[in-house]
mmCIF file of C-alpha atoms in Angstrom:
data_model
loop_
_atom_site.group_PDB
_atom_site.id
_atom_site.type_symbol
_atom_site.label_atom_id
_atom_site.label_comp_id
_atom_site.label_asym_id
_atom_site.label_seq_id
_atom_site.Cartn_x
_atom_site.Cartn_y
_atom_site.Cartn_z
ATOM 1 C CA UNK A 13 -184.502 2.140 -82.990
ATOM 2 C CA UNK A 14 -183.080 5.341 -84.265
ATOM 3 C CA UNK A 15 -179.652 4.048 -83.376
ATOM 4 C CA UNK A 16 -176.818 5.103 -86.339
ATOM 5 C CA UNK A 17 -174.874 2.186 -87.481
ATOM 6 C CA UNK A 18 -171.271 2.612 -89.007
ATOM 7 C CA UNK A 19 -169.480 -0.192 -90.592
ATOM 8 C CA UNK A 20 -166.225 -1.227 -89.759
ATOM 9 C CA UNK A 21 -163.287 0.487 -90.939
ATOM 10 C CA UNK A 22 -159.442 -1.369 -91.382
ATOM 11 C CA UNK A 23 -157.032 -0.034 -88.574
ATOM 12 C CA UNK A 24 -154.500 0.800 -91.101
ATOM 13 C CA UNK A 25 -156.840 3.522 -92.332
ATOM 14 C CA UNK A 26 -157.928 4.978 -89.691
ATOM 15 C CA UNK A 27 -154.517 4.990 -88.492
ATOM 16 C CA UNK A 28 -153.761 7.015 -91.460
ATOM 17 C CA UNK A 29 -156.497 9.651 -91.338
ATOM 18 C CA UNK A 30 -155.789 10.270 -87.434
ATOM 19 C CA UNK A 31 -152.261 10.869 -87.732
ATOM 20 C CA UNK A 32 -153.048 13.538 -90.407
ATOM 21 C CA UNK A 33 -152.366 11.350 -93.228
ATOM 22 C CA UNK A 34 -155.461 11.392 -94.963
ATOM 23 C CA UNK A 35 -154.408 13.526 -97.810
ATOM 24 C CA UNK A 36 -152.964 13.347 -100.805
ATOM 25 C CA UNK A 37 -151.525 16.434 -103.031
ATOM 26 C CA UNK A 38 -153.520 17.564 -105.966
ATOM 27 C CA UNK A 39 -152.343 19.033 -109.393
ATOM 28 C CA UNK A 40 -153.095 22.764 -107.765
ATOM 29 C CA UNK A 41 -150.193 21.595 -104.771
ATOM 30 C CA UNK A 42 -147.886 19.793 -106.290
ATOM 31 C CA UNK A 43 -144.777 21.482 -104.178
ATOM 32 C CA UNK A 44 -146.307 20.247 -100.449
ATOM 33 C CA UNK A 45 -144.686 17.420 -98.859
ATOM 34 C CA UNK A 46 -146.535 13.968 -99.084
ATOM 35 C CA UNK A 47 -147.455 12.462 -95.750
ATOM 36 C CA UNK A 48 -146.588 9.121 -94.869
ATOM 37 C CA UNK A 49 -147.635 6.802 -91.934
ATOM 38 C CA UNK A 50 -144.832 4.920 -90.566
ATOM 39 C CA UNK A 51 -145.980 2.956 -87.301
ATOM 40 C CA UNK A 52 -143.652 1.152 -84.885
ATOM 41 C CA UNK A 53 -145.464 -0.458 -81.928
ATOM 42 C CA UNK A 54 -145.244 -4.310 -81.324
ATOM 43 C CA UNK A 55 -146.077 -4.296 -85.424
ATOM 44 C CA UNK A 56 -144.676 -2.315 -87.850
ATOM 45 C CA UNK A 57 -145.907 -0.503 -90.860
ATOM 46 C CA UNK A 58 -145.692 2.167 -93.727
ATOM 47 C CA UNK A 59 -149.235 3.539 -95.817
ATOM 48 C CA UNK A 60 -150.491 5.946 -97.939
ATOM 49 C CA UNK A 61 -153.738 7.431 -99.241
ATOM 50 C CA UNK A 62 -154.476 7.856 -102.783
ATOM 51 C CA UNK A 63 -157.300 9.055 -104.232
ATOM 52 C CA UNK A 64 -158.638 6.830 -106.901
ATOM 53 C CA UNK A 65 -162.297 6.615 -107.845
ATOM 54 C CA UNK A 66 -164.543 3.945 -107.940
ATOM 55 C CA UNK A 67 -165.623 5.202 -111.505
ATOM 56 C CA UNK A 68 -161.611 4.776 -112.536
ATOM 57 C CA UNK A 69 -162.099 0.736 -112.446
ATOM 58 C CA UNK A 70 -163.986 1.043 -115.328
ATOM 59 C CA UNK A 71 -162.807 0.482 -118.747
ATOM 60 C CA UNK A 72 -160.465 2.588 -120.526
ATOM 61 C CA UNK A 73 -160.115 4.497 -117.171
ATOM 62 C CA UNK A 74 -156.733 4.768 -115.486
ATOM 63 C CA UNK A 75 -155.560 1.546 -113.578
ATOM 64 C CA UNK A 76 -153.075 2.401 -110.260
ATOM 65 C CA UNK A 77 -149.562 0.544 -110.327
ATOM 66 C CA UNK A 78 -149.534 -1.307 -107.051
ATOM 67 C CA UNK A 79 -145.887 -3.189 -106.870
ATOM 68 C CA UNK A 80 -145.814 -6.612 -105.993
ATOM 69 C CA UNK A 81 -145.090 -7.175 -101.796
ATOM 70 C CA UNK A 82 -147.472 -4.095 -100.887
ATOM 71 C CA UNK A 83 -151.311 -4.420 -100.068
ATOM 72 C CA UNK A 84 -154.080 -2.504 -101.442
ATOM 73 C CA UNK A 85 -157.830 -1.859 -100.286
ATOM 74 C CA UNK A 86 -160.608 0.474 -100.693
ATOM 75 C CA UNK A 87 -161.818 2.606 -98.066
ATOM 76 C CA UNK A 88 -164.098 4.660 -99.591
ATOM 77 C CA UNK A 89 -165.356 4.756 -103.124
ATOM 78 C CA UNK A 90 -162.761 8.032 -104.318
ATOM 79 C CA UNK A 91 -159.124 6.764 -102.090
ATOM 80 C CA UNK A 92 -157.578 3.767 -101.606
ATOM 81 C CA UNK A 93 -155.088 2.807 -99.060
ATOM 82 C CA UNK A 94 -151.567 1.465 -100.421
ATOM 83 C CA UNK A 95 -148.558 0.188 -97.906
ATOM 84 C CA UNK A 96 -147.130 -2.772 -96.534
ATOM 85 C CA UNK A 97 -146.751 -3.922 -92.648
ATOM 86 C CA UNK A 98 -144.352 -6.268 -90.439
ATOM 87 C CA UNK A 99 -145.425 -8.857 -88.290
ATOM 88 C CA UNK A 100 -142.405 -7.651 -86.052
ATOM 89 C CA UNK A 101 -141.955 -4.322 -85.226
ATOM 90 C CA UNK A 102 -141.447 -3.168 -81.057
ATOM 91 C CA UNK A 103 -141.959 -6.901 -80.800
ATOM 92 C CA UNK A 104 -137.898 -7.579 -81.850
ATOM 93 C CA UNK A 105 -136.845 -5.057 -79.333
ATOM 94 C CA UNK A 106 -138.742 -6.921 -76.608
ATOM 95 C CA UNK A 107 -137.931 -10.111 -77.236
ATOM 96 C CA UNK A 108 -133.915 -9.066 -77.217
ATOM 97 C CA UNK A 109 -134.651 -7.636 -74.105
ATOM 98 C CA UNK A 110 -136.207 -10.948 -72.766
ATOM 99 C CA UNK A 111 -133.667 -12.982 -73.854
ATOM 100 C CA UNK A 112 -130.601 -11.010 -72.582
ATOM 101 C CA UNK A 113 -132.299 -10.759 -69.516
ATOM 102 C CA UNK A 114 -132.520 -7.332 -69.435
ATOM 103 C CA UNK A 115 -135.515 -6.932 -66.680
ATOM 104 C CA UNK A 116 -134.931 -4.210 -64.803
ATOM 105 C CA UNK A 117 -135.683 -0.318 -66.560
ATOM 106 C CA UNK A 118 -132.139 0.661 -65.582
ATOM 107 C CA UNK A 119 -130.333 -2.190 -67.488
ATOM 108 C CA UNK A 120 -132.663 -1.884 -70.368
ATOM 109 C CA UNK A 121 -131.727 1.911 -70.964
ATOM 110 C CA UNK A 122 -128.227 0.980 -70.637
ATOM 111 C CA UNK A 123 -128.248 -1.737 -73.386
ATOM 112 C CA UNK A 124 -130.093 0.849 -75.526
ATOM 113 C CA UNK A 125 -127.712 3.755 -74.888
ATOM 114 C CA UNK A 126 -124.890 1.882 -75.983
ATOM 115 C CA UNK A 127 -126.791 0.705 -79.315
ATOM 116 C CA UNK A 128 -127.049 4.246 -79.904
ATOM 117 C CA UNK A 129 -123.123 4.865 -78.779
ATOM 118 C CA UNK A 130 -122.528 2.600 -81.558
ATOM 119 C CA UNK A 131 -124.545 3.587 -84.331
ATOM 120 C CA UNK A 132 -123.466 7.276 -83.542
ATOM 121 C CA UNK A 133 -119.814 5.947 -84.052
ATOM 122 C CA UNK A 134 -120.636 4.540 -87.001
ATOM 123 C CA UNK A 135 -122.977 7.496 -88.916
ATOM 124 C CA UNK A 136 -119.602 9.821 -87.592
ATOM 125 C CA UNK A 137 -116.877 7.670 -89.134
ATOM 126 C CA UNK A 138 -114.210 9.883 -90.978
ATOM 127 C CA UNK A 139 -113.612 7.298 -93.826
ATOM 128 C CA UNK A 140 -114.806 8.799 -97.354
ATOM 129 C CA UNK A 141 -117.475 6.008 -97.770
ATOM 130 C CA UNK A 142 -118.656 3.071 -96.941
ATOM 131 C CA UNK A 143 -117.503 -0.805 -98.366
ATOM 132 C CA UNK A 144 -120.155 -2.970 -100.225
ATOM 133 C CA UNK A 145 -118.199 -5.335 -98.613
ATOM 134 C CA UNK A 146 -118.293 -4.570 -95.043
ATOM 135 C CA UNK A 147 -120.797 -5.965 -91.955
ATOM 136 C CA UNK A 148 -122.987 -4.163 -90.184
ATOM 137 C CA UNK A 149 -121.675 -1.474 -87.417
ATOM 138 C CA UNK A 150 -122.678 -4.219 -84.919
ATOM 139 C CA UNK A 151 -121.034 -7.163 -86.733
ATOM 140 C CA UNK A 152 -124.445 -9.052 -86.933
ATOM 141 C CA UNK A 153 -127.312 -8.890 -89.372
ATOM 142 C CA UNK A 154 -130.523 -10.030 -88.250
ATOM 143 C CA UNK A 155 -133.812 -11.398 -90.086
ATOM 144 C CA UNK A 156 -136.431 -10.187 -87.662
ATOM 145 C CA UNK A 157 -139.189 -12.649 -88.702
ATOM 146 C CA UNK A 158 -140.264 -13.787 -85.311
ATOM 147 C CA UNK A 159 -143.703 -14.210 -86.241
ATOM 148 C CA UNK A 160 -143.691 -15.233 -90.176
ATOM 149 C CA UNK A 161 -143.278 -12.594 -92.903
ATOM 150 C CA UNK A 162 -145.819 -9.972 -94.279
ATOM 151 C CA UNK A 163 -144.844 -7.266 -96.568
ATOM 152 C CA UNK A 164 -142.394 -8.231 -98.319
ATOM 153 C CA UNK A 165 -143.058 -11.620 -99.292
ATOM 154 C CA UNK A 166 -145.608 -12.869 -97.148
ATOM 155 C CA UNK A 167 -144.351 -16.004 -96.560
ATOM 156 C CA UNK A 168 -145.977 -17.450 -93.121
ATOM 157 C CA UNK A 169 -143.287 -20.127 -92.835
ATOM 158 C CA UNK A 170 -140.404 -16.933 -92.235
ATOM 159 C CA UNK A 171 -138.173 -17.157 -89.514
ATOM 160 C CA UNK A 172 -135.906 -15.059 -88.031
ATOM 161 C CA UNK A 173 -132.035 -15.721 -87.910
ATOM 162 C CA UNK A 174 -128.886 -13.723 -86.788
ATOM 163 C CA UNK A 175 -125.583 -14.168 -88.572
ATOM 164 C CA UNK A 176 -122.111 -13.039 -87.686
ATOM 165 C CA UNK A 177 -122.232 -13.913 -83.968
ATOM 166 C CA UNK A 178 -118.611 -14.038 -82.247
ATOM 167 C CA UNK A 179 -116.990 -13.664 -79.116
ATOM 168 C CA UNK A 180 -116.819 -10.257 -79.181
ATOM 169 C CA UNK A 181 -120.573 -9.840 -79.727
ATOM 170 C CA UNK A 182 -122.602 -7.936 -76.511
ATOM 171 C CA UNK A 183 -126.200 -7.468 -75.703
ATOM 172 C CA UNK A 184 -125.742 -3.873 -77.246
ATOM 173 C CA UNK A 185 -124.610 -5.265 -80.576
ATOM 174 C CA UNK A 186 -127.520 -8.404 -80.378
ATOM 175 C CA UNK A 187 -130.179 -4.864 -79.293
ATOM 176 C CA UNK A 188 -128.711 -2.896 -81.991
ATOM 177 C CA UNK A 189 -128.888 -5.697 -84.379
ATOM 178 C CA UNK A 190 -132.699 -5.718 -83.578
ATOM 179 C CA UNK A 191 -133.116 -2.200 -84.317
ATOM 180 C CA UNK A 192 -131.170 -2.013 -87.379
ATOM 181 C CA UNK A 193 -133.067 -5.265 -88.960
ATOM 182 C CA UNK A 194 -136.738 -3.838 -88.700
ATOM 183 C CA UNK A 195 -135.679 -0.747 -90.532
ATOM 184 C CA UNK A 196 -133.735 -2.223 -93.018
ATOM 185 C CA UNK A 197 -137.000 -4.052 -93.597
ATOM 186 C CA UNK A 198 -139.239 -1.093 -93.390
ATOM 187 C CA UNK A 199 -136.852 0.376 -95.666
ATOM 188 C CA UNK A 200 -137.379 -2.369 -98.518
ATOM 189 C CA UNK A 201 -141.623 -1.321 -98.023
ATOM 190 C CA UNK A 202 -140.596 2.371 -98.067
ATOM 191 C CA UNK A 203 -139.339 1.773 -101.266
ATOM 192 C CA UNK A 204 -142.338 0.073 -103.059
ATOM 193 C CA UNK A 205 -144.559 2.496 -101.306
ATOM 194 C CA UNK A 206 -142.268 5.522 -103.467
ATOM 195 C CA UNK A 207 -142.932 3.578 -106.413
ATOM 196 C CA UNK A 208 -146.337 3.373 -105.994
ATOM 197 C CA UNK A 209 -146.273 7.358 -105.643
ATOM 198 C CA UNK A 210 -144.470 7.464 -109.012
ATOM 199 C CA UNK A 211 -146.858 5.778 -110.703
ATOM 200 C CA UNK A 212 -149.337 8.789 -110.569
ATOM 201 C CA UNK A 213 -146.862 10.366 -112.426
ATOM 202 C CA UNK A 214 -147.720 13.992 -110.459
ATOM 203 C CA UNK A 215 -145.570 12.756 -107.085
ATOM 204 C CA UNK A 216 -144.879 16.216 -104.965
ATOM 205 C CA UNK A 217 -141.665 16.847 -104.737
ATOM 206 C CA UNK A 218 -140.647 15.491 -101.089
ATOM 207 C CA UNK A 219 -142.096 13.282 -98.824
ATOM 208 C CA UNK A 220 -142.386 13.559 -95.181
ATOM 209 C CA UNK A 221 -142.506 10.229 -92.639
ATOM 210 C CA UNK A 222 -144.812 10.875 -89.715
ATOM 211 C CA UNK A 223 -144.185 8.700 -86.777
ATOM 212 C CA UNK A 224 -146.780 7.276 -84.503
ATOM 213 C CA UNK A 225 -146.679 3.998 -81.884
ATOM 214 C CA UNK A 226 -145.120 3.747 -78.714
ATOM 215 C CA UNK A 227 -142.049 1.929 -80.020
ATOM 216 C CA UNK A 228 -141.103 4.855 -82.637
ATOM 217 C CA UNK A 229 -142.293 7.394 -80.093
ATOM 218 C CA UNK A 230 -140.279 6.575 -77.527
ATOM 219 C CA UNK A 231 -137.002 5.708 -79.319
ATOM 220 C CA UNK A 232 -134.856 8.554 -80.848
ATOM 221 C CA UNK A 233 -132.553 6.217 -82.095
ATOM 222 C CA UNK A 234 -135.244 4.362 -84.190
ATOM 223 C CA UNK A 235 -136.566 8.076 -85.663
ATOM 224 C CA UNK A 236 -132.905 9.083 -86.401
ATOM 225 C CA UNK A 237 -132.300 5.643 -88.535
ATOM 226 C CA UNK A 238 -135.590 5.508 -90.168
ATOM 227 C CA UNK A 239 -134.764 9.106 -91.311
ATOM 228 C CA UNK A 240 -131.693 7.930 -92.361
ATOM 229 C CA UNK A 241 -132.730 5.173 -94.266
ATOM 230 C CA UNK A 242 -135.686 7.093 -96.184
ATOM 231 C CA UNK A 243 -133.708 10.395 -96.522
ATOM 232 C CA UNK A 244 -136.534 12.125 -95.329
ATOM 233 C CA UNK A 245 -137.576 13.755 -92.307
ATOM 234 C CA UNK A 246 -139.513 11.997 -89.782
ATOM 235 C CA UNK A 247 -141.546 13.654 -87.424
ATOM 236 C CA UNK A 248 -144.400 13.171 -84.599
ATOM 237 C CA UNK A 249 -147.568 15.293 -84.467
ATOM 238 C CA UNK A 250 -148.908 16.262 -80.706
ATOM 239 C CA UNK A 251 -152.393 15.643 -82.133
ATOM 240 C CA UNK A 252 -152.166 12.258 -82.621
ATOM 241 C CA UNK A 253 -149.231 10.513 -81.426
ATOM 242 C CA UNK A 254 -150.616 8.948 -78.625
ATOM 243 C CA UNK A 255 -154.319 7.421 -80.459
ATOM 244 C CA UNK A 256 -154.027 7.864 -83.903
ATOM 245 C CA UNK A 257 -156.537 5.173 -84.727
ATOM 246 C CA UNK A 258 -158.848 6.057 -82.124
ATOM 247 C CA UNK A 259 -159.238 10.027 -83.614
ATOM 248 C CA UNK A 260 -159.306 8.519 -87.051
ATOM 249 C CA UNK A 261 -162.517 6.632 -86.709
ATOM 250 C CA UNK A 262 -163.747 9.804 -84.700
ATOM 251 C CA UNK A 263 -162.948 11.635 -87.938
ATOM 252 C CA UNK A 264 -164.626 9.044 -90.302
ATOM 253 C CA UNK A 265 -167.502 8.765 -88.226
ATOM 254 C CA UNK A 266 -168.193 12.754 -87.831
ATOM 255 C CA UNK A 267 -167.568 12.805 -91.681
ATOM 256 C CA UNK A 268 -170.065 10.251 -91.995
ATOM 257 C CA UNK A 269 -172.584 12.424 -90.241
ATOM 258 C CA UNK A 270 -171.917 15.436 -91.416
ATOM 259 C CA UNK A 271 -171.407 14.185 -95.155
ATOM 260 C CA UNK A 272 -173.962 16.984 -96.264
ATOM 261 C CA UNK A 273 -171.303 19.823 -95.187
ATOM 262 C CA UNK A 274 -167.359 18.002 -94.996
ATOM 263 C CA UNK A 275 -168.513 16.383 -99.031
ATOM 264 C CA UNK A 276 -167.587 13.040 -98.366
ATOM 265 C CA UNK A 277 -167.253 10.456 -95.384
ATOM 266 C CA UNK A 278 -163.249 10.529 -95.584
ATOM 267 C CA UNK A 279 -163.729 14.179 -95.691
ATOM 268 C CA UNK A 280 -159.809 14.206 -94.010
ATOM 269 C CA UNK A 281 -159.262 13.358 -97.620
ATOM 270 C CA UNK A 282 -159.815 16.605 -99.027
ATOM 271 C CA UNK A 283 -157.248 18.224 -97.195
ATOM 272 C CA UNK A 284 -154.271 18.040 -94.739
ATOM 273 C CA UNK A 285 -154.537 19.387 -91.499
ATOM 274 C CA UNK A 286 -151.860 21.149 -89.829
ATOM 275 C CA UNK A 287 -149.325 19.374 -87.973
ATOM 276 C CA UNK A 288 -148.311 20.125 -84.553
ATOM 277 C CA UNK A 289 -144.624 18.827 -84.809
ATOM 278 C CA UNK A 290 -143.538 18.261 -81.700
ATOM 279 C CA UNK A 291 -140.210 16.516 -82.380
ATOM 280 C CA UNK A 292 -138.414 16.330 -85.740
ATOM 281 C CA UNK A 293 -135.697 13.975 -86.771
ATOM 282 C CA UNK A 294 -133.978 15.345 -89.811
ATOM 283 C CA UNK A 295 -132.045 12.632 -92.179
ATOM 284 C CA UNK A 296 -127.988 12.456 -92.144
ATOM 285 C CA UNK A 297 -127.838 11.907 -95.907
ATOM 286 C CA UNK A 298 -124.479 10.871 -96.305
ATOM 287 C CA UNK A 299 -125.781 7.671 -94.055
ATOM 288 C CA UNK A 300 -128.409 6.778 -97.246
ATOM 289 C CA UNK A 301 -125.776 4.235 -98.994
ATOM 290 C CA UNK A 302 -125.030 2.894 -95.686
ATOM 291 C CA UNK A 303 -128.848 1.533 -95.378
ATOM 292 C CA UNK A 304 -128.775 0.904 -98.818
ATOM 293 C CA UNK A 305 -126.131 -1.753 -98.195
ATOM 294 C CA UNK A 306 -127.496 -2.777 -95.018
ATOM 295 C CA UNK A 307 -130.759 -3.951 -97.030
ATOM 296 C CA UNK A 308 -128.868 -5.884 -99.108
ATOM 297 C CA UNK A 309 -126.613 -7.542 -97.046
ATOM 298 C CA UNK A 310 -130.255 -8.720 -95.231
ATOM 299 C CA UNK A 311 -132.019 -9.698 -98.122
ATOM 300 C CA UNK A 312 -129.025 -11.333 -99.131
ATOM 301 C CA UNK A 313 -128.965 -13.528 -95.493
ATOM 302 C CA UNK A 314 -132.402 -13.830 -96.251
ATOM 303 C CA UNK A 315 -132.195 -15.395 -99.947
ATOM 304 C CA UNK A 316 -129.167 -17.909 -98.407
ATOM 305 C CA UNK A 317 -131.592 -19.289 -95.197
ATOM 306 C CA UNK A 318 -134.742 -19.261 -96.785
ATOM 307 C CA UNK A 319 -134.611 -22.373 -98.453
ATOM 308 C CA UNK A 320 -134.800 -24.198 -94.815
ATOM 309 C CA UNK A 321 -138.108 -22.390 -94.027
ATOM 310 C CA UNK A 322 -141.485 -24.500 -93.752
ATOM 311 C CA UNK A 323 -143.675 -23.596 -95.785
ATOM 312 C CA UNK A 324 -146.924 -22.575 -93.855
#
């Protein structure tokens, strides 16, 4: 008796609205950055907030352009949540790590510091630009579908595969490999997600990637190549880093109760709230054409070796 009750709420959205990216820019701001969620923890994934009203769905009221390989669901009757997830995200990394026997924290560390080594030799090469032609800095390209496929094509019967394997391939090339396919693969969502944005047609003029999940948060190398890829700047908030979902339903639910004063229940959605940046990872643009290759060399592996797929 006298007890509140709150319905559920979808982790991706509460995700959102506790890592500050609740918001979305209005005609009065168009020259603010966009916030995006990117999350990297044994999943993967990349969302949005738009506002779109309940009373929009009507007839001759504006329709939302939601590209075909992202999802989209209400989570309040004025915003909707747009974005698309992997099944594999920190989970690629650990299964490498499993599998090359890397046990111990020491040899672990060691494997990862030379991925790095390598993609540091390849984002400082001197040539003018890169080939369409050539492989990947590691000499592998990877299909990290462990687990099935979500976003992009949802196709349950996925698998992963690595091509290119030689002699001269090492577990840093195999760990690198891992790294290199989950952002390629974020990178294909990131992509939908921006056309999504466009289709409002008032898009501010830069967006801004802000990290959360132990995976993302932990690796420097993964921030500096999802920057990379996206060209923009990725960074993690001291708020939230550590339980974004957690402080998002705290958010909904004290909107929820204090609906009267905040104006709505995803009150977050009515404004940004300050970041507290407490690491930023700023893109190497000339690197942009190199993930843009890098994507289609994968989807490329992916077109060849999905015909031998079960369906699920």
């Amino acid at each position: 008796k006298n007890v509140r009750l709150f319905l559920g709420i979808g982790d991706g959205v509460a995700a959102n609205v506790g890592s500050k990216c609740g918001g979305y820019p209005t005609s009065a701001s168009l020259s603010g950055s966009h916030r995006i969620a990117v999350t990297i923890g044994t999943s993967a994934a990349c969302r949005f907030v738009l506002p779109f009203s309940m009373k929009e769905t009507q007839p001759s009221r504006r329709n939302i352009s939601v590209p075909p390989g992202l999802f989209c669901y209400r989570v309040h009757r004025d915003h909707v949540l747009v974005g698309g997830a992997l099944t594999d995200g920190g989970s690629v990394v650990e299964w490498a790590r499993s599998l090359l026997n890397l046990q111990s924290d020491e040899s672990f560390h060691a494997c990862l510091e030379k991925a790095s080594e390598i993609y540091a030799r390849h984002s400082n090469s001197s040539d003018k630009g890169p080939d369409p032609s050539s492989s990947s800095p590691s000499g592998l390209t990877m299909i990290p579908f462990l687990s099935g496929e979500r976003s992009t094509g949802f196709r349950g019967g996925a698998q992963g595969c690595i091509s290119g394997l030689t002699r001269e391939i090492t577990p840093a090339h195999i760990m690198y490999s891992c790294l290199e396919s989950v952002i390629s693969r974020l990178g294909c969502v990131m992509e939908l997600v921006n056309e999504a944005r466009c289709s409002e047609g008032h898009v501010p003029s830069q967006g801004i990637l802000v990290a959360s999940g132990n995976a993302l948060e932990r690796s420097s190398l993964w921030r500096q190549m999802l920057a990379d890829c996206s060209s923009m700047d990725v960074v993690i908030d001291a708020d939230s880093s550590s339980e974004g979902s957690s402080r998002g339903v705290a958010m909904m639910v004290a909107g929820a109760l204090f609906k009267r004063e905040l104006g709505n229940p995803l009150a977050t959605c009515n404004f940004e709230e300050p970041l507290l940046i407490s690491h930023r990872t700023e893109p190497n643009v000339a690197a942009r054409e190199r993930w843009r290759i890098a994507i289609v060399r994968q989807e490329s592996l992916i077109n060849a070796v999905s015909s031998t797929w079960n369906e699920a």
